[in-house]
PDB file of C-alpha atoms in Angstrom:
ATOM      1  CA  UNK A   1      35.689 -15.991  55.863  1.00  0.00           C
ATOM      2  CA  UNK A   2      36.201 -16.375  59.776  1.00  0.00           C
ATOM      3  CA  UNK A   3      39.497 -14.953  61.500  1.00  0.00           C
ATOM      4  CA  UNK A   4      41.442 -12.697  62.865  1.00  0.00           C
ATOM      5  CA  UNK A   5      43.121  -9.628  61.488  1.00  0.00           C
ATOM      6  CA  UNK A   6      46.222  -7.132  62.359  1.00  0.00           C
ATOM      7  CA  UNK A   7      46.668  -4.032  61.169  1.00  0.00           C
ATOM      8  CA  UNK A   8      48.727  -2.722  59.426  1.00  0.00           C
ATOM      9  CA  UNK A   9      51.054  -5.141  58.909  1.00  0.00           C
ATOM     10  CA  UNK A  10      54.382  -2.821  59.041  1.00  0.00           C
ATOM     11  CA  UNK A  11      54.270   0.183  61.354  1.00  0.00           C
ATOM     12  CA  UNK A  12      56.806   2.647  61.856  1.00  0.00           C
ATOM     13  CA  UNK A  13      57.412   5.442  64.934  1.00  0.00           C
ATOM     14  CA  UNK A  14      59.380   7.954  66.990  1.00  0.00           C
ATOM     15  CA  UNK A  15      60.764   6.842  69.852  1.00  0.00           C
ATOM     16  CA  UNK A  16      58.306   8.903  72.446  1.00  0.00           C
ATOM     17  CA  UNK A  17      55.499   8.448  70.845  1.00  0.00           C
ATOM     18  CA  UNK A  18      52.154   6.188  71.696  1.00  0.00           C
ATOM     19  CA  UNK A  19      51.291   3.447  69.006  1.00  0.00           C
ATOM     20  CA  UNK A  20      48.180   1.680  69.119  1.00  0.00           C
ATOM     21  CA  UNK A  21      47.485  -1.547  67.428  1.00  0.00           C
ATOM     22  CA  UNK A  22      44.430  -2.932  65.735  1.00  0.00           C
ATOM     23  CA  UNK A  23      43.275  -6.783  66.359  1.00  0.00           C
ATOM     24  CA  UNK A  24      39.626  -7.680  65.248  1.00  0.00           C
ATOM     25  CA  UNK A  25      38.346 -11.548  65.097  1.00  0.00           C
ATOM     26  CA  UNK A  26      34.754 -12.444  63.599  1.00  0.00           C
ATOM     27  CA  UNK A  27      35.080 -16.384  64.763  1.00  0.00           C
ATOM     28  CA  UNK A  28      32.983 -15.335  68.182  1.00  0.00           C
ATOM     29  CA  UNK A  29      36.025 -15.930  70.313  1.00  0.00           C
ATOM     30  CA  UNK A  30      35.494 -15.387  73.922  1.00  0.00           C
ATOM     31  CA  UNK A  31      39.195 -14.994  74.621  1.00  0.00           C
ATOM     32  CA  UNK A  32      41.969 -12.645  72.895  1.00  0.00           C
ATOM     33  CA  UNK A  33      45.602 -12.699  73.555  1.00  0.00           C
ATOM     34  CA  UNK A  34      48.899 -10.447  72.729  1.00  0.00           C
ATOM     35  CA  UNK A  35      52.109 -11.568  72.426  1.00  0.00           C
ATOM     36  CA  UNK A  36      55.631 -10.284  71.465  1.00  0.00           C
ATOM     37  CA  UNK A  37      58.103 -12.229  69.783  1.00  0.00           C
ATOM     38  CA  UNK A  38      62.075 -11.273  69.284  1.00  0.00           C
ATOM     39  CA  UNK A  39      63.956 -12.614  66.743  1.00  0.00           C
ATOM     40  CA  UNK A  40      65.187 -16.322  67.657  1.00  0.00           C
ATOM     41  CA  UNK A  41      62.302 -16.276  70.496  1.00  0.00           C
ATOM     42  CA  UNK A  42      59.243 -17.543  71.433  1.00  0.00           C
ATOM     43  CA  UNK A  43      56.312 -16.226  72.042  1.00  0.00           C
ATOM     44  CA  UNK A  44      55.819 -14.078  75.239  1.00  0.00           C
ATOM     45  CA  UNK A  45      52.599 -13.334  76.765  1.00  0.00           C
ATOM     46  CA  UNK A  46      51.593  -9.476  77.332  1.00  0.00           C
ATOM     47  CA  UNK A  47      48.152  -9.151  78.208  1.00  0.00           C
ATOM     48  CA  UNK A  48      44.947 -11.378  78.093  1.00  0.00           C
ATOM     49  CA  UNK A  49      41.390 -11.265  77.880  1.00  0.00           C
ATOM     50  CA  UNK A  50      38.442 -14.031  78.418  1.00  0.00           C
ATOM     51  CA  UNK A  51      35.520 -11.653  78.707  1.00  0.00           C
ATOM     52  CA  UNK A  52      34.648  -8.171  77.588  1.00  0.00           C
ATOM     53  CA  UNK A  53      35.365  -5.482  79.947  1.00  0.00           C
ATOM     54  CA  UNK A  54      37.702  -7.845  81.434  1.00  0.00           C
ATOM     55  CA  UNK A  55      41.650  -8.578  80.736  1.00  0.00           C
ATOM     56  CA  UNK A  56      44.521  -9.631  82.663  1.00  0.00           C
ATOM     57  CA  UNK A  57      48.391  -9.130  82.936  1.00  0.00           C
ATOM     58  CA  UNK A  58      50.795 -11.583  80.711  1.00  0.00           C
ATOM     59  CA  UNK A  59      54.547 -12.237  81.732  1.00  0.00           C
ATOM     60  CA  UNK A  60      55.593  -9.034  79.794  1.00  0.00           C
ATOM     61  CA  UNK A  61      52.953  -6.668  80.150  1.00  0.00           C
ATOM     62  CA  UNK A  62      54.632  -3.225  81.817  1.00  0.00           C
ATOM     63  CA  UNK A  63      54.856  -0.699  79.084  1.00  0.00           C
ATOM     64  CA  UNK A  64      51.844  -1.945  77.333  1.00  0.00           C
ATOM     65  CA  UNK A  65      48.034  -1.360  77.655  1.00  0.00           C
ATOM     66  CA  UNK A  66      44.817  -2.649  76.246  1.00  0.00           C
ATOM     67  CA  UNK A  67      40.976  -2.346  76.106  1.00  0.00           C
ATOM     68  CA  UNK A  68      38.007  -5.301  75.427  1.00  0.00           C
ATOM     69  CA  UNK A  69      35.047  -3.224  75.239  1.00  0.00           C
ATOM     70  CA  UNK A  70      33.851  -5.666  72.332  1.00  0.00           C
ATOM     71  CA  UNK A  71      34.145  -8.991  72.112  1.00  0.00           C
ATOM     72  CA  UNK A  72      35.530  -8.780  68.628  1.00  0.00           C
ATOM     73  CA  UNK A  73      38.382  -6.707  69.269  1.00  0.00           C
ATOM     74  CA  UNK A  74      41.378  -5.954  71.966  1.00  0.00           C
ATOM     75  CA  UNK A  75      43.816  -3.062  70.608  1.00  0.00           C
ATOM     76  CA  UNK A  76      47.149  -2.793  71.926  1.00  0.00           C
ATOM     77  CA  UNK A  77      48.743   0.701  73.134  1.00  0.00           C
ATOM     78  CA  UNK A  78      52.640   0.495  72.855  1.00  0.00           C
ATOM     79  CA  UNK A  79      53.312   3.065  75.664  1.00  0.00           C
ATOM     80  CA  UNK A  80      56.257   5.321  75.316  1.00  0.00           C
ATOM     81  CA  UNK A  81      57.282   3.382  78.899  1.00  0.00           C
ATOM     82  CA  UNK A  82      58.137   0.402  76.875  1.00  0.00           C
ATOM     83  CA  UNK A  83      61.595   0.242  76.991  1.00  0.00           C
ATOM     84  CA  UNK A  84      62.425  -1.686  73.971  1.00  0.00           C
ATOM     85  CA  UNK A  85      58.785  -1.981  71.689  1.00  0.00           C
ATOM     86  CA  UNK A  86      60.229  -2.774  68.039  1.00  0.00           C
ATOM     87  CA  UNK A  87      59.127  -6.154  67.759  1.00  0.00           C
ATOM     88  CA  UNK A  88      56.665  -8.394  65.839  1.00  0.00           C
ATOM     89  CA  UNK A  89      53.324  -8.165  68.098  1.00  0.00           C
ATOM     90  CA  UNK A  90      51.041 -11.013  67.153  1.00  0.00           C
ATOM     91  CA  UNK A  91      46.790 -11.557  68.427  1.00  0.00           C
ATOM     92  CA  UNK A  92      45.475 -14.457  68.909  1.00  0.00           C
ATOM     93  CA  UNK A  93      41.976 -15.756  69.948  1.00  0.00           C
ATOM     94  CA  UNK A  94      40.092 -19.148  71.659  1.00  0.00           C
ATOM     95  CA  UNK A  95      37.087 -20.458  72.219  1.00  0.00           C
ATOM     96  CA  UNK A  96      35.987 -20.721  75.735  1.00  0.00           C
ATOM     97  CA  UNK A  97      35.753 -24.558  75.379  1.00  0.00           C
ATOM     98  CA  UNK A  98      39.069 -25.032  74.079  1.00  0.00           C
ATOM     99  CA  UNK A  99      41.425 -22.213  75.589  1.00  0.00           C
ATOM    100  CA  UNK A 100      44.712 -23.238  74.718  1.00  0.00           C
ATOM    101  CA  UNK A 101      43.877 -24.155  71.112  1.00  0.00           C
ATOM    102  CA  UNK A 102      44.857 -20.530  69.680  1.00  0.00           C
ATOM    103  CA  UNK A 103      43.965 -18.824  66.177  1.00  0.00           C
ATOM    104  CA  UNK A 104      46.725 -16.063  65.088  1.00  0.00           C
ATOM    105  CA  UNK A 105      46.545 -13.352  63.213  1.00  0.00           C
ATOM    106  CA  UNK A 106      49.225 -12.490  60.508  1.00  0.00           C
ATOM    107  CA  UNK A 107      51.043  -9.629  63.131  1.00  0.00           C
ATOM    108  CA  UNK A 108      51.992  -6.385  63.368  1.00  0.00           C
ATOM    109  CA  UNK A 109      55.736  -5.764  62.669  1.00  0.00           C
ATOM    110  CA  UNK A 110      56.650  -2.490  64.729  1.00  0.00           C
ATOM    111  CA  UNK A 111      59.869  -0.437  64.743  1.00  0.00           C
ATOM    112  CA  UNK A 112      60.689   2.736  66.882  1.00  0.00           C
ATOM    113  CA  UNK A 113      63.232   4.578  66.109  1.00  0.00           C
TER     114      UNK A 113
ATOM    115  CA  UNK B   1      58.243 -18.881  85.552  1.00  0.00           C
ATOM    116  CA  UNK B   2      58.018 -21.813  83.492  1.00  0.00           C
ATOM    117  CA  UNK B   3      59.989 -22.444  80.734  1.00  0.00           C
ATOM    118  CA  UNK B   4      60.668 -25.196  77.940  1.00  0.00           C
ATOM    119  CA  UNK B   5      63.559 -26.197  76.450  1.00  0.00           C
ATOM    120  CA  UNK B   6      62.955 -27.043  72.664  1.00  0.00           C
ATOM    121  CA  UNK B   7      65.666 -28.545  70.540  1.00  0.00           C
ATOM    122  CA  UNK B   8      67.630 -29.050  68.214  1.00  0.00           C
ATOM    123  CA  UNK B   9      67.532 -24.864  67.468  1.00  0.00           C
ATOM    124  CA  UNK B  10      67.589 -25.582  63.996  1.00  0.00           C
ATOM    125  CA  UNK B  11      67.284 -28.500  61.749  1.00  0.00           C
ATOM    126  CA  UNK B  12      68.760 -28.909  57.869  1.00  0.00           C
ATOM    127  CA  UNK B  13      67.874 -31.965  55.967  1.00  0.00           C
ATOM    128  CA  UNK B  14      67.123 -33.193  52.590  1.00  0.00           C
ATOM    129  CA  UNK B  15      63.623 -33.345  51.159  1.00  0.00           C
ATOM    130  CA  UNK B  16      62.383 -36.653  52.076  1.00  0.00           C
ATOM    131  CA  UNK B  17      63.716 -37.361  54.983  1.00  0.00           C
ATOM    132  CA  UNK B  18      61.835 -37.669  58.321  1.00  0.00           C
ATOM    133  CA  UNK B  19      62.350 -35.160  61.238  1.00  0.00           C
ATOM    134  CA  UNK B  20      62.029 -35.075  65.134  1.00  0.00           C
ATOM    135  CA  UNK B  21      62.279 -32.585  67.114  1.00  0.00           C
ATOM    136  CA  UNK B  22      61.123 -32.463  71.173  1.00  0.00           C
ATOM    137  CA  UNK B  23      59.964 -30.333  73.946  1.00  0.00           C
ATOM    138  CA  UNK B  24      61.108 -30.673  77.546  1.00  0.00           C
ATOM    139  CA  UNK B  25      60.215 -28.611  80.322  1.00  0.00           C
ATOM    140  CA  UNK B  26      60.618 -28.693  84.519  1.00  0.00           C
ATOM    141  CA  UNK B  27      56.979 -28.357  85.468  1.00  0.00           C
ATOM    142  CA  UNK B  28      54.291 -30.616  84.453  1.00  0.00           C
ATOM    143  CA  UNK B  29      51.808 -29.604  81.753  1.00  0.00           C
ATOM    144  CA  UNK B  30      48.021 -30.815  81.075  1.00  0.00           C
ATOM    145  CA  UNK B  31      48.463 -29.657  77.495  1.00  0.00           C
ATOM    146  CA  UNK B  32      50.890 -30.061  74.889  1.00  0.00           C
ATOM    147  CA  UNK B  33      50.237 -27.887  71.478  1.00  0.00           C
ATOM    148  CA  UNK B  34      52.493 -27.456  68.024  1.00  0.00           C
ATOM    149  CA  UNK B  35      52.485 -24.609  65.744  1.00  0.00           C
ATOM    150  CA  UNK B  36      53.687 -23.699  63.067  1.00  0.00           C
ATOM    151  CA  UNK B  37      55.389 -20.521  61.205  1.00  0.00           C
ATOM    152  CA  UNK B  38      55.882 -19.490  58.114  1.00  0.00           C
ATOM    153  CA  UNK B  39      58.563 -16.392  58.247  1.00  0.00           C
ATOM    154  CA  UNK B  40      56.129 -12.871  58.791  1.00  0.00           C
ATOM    155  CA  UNK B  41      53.277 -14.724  59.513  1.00  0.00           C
ATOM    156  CA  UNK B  42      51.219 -15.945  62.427  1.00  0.00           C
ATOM    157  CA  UNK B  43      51.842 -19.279  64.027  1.00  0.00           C
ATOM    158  CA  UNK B  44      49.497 -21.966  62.932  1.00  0.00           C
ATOM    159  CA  UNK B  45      48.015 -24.987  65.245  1.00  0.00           C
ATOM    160  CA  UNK B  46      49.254 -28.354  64.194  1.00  0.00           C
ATOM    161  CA  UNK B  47      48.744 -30.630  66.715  1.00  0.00           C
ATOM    162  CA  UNK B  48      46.878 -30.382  70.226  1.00  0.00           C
ATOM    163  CA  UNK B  49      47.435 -33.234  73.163  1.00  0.00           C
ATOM    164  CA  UNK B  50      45.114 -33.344  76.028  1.00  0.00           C
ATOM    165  CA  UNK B  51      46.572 -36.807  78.014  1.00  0.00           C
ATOM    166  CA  UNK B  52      49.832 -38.022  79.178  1.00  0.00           C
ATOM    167  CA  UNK B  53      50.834 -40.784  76.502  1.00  0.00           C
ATOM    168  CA  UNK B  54      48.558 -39.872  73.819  1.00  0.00           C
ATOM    169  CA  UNK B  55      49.993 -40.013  70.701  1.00  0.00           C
ATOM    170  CA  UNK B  56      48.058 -38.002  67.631  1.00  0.00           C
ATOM    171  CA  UNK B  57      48.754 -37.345  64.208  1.00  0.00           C
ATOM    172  CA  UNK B  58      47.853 -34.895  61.435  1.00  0.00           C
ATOM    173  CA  UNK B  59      48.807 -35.854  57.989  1.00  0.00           C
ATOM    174  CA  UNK B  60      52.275 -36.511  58.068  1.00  0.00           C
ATOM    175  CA  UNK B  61      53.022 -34.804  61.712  1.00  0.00           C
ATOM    176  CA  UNK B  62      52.704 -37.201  64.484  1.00  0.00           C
ATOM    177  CA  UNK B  63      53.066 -35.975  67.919  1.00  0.00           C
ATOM    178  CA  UNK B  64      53.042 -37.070  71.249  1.00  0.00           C
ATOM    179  CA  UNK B  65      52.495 -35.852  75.152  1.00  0.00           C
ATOM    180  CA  UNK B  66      55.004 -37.464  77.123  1.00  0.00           C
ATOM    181  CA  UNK B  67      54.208 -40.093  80.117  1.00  0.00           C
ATOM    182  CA  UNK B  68      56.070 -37.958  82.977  1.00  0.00           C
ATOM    183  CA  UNK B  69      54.038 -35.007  81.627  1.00  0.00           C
ATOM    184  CA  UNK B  70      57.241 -32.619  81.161  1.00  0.00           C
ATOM    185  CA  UNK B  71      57.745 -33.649  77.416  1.00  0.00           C
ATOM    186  CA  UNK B  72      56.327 -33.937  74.114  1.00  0.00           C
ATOM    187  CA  UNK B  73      57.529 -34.833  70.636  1.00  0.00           C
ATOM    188  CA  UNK B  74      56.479 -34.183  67.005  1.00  0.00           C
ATOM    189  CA  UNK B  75      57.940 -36.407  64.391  1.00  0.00           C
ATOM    190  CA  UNK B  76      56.992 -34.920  60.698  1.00  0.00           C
ATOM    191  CA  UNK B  77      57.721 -38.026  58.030  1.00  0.00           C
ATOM    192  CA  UNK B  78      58.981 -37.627  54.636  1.00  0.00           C
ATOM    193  CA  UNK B  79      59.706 -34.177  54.447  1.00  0.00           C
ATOM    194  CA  UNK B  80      58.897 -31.753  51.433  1.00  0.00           C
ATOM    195  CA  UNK B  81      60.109 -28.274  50.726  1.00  0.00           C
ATOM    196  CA  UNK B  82      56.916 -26.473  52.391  1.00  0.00           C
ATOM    197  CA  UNK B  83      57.596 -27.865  55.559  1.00  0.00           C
ATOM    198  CA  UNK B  84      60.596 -25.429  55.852  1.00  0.00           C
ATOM    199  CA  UNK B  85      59.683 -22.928  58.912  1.00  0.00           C
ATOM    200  CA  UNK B  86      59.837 -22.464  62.795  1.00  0.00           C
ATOM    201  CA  UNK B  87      58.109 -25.126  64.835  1.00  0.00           C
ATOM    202  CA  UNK B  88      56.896 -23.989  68.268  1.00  0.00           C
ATOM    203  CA  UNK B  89      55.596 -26.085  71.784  1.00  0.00           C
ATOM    204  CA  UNK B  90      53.617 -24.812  74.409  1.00  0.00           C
ATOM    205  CA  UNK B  91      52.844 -26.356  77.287  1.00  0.00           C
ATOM    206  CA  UNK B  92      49.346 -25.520  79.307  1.00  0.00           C
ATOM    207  CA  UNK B  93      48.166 -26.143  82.922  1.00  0.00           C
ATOM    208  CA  UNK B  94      44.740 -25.753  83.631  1.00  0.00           C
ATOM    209  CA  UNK B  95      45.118 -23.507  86.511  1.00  0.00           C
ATOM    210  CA  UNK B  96      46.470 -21.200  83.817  1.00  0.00           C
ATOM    211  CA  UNK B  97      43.284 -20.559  82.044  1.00  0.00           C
ATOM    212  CA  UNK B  98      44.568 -19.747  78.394  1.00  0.00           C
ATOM    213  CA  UNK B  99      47.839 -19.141  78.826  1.00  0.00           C
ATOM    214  CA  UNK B 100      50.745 -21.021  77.467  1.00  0.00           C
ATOM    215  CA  UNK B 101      54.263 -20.957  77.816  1.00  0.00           C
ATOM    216  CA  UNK B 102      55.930 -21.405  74.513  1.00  0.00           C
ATOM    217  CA  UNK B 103      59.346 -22.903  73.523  1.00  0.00           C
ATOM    218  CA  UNK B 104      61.523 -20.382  71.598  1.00  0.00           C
ATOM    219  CA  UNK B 105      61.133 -22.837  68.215  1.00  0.00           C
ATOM    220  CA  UNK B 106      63.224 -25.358  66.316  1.00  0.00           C
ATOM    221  CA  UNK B 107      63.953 -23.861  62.627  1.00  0.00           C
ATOM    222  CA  UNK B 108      63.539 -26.139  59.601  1.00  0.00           C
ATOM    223  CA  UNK B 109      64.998 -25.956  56.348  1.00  0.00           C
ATOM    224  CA  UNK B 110      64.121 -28.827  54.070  1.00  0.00           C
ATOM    225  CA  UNK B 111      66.919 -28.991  50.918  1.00  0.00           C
ATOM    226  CA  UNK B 112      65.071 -29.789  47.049  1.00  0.00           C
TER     227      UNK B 112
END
């Protein structure tokens, strides 16, 4: 079965500490997106990527970092310069022809304490 | 940046009965999407609009991109109990290759 996947599902660390975060798709997705969503909120854009090797900046991205050296995955680093980074962090991928149509994973719920 | 104003927050209503709920926003948008999701979960594409004025449906979800470009709708008819969840817009400009500004979500809970 095509799609994407998150894991794990619940994660839980020190405040201080680095946290990466594990997004693969198999549907040959060019682009790969990470967003953050608060309770009561929408969904805000962190980082993007439409090509391998290649990724940009979302609305929300300082504290954050990420990596596309495969086109099937894009990890997120929670950096310990994220202010406030317990929150459910959700990937989602497109095809090139239809950008804004986006496939979801099932998200990463993270809380620092 | 851009943002969109979705509303009502949250919606209760008895099973059966038909919903609406809109999206309005100050800039203009080429694309108009709905999603849909269940609590812990990822959002889920309902409906995609591509042209001012088109009206599409899916099932029992009808939506529809709004003539000035700054609105869209989705109307879901005779609701049942798994419709209960958070309904999300985005709006898209081309310029913006792949990014979308979403709404913060109208919440429905649909009564047995």
């Amino acid at each position: 079965d095509g799609g994407i996947t998150q894991s794990p599902k619940y994660l839980f660390r020190k405040e201080g500490q680095n946290v990466t975060l594990s997004c693969e798709q198999n549907l040959n997705h060019d682009a790969m997106y990470w967003y953050r969503q608060d309770p009561g909120q929408g969904l805000r854009l962190i980082y993007y990527s439409q090509i391998v090797n290649d990724f940009q900046k979302g609305d929300i991205a300082e504290g954050y970092s990420v990596s596309r050296e495969k086109k099937e995955s894009f990890p997120l680093t929670v950096t310990s310069a994220q202010k406030n980074p317990t929150a459910f962090y959700l990937c989602a991928s497109s095809m090139r022809q239809a950008p804004y149509e986006q496939y979801f994973g099932p998200g990463t719920r993270l809380t620092v304490t | 940046g851009q943002q969109l104003n979705q509303s009502p927050q949250s919606m209760f209503i008895q099973e059966g009965e038909d919903v609406s709920m809109n999206c309005t926003s100050s800039s203009i948008f080429n694309t108009w999407l709905w999603y849909k999701q269940d609590p812990g979960e990822g959002p889920v594409l309902l409906i995609a609009l591509y042209k001012a004025g088109e009206l599409t449906s899916n099932g029992r979800l009808t939506a529809q991109f709004g003539i000035t470009r700054k609105d869209s709708f989705l109307n879901i008819s005779a609701s049942i109990p798994s419709d209960v969840g958070i309904y999300f817009c985005a709006g898209a400009y081309n310029t913006n290759a792949g990014k979308s500004t979403f709404g913060d979500g109208t919440t429905l809970t649909v009564k047995p």
